Every structure is written in C-alpha cells, then in structure tokens.
GROMACS .gro file of C-alpha atoms in nm:
model
   83
    1UNK     CA    1   0.000   0.000   0.000
    2UNK     CA    2   0.289   0.237   0.050
    3UNK     CA    3   0.430   0.203  -0.302
    4UNK     CA    4   0.187   0.444  -0.477
    5UNK     CA    5   0.225   0.704  -0.202
    6UNK     CA    6   0.603   0.680  -0.207
    7UNK     CA    7   0.610   0.686  -0.588
    8UNK     CA    8   0.397   1.001  -0.587
    9UNK     CA    9   0.623   1.165  -0.328
   10UNK     CA   10   0.934   1.078  -0.530
   11UNK     CA   11   0.784   1.225  -0.847
   12UNK     CA   12   0.679   1.547  -0.671
   13UNK     CA   13   1.024   1.579  -0.516
   14UNK     CA   14   1.200   1.512  -0.847
   15UNK     CA   15   0.980   1.763  -1.028
   16UNK     CA   16   1.071   2.028  -0.771
   17UNK     CA   17   1.436   1.990  -0.876
   18UNK     CA   18   1.394   1.947  -1.250
   19UNK     CA   19   1.108   1.848  -1.478
   20UNK     CA   20   1.350   1.623  -1.668
   21UNK     CA   21   1.431   1.425  -1.352
   22UNK     CA   22   1.086   1.269  -1.319
   23UNK     CA   23   1.148   0.971  -1.550
   24UNK     CA   24   1.482   0.888  -1.392
   25UNK     CA   25   1.345   0.923  -1.039
   26UNK     CA   26   1.053   0.696  -1.121
   27UNK     CA   27   1.275   0.424  -1.265
   28UNK     CA   28   1.525   0.447  -0.978
   29UNK     CA   29   1.243   0.417  -0.725
   30UNK     CA   30   1.109   0.097  -0.880
   31UNK     CA   31   1.464  -0.036  -0.917
   32UNK     CA   32   1.521   0.027  -0.546
   33UNK     CA   33   1.209  -0.175  -0.462
   34UNK     CA   34   1.331  -0.461  -0.680
   35UNK     CA   35   1.677  -0.443  -0.523
   36UNK     CA   36   1.517  -0.457  -0.178
   37UNK     CA   37   1.323  -0.770  -0.271
   38UNK     CA   38   1.634  -0.939  -0.409
   39UNK     CA   39   1.855  -0.828  -0.119
   40UNK     CA   40   1.605  -0.932   0.148
   41UNK     CA   41   1.549  -1.269  -0.016
   42UNK     CA   42   1.922  -1.328  -0.046
   43UNK     CA   43   2.001  -1.228   0.313
   44UNK     CA   44   1.706  -1.429   0.444
   45UNK     CA   45   1.825  -1.735   0.253
   46UNK     CA   46   2.180  -1.698   0.383
   47UNK     CA   47   2.057  -1.654   0.740
   48UNK     CA   48   1.823  -1.953   0.707
   49UNK     CA   49   2.092  -2.174   0.559
   50UNK     CA   50   2.364  -2.067   0.802
   51UNK     CA   51   2.187  -2.010   1.134
   52UNK     CA   52   1.840  -2.163   1.104
   53UNK     CA   53   1.483  -2.040   1.097
   54UNK     CA   54   1.497  -1.831   1.415
   55UNK     CA   55   1.772  -1.613   1.275
   56UNK     CA   56   1.538  -1.476   1.010
   57UNK     CA   57   1.344  -1.288   1.280
   58UNK     CA   58   1.660  -1.120   1.404
   59UNK     CA   59   1.768  -1.034   1.051
   60UNK     CA   60   1.424  -0.890   0.975
   61UNK     CA   61   1.439  -0.680   1.293
   62UNK     CA   62   1.785  -0.552   1.197
   63UNK     CA   63   1.662  -0.461   0.849
   64UNK     CA   64   1.363  -0.273   0.994
   65UNK     CA   65   1.595  -0.088   1.234
   66UNK     CA   66   1.818   0.007   0.940
   67UNK     CA   67   1.514   0.128   0.743
   68UNK     CA   68   1.398   0.342   1.037
   69UNK     CA   69   1.747   0.489   1.072
   70UNK     CA   70   1.757   0.571   0.702
   71UNK     CA   71   1.412   0.729   0.726
   72UNK     CA   72   1.524   0.951   1.014
   73UNK     CA   73   1.832   1.064   0.822
   74UNK     CA   74   1.622   1.139   0.514
   75UNK     CA   75   1.373   1.330   0.728
   76UNK     CA   76   1.656   1.543   0.864
   77UNK     CA   77   1.775   1.624   0.510
   78UNK     CA   78   1.419   1.698   0.400
   79UNK     CA   79   1.371   1.943   0.689
   80UNK     CA   80   1.693   2.122   0.593
   81UNK     CA   81   1.584   2.137   0.228
   82UNK     CA   82   1.249   2.297   0.317
   83UNK     CA   83   1.407   2.573   0.525
   0.00000   0.00000   0.00000
C-alpha cells in the first residue's frame, strides 16, 4: 500500500528539482524496490541456511531498524531542504 504514495512523493520531489528528472526518479524508485526484494530474499536465505529459521526474525528486525534509521536521516535532510 505504501508504493503508490512513495512513488507520488518521489515524483513530486524530483519535479521540484527538475522536470526532466521525473522519469529517472521513477525508474530508480522501482529499481530500489526490486533491489530490496532481491537483497532481502538473499540475506534471508543466507541466514536460514547458516543459522536456522529463528535467525530470520533477528535479521528482519535488523533490516527494519536500518530502514527506520535511514528514514530519520532522510527526514533530517528533508527538513533542511524545506528551510
């Protein structure tokens, strides 16, 4: 459910910088989603194969923590950009 909202936000943000950046921003956004699916699947498979099923919970928690940290950093940059 978050993909359309995020895609819309990315396009609005890209358009604020340059009208030519919209196509590139859109493609990079979808590529990032695909990379996340591949990366998460790969890391989950490695954790499952190496440490067992319970390790996938810890890996998922670490990935969520990393995502929250990245969101906070991006929010800080966004606040600076709007000032």
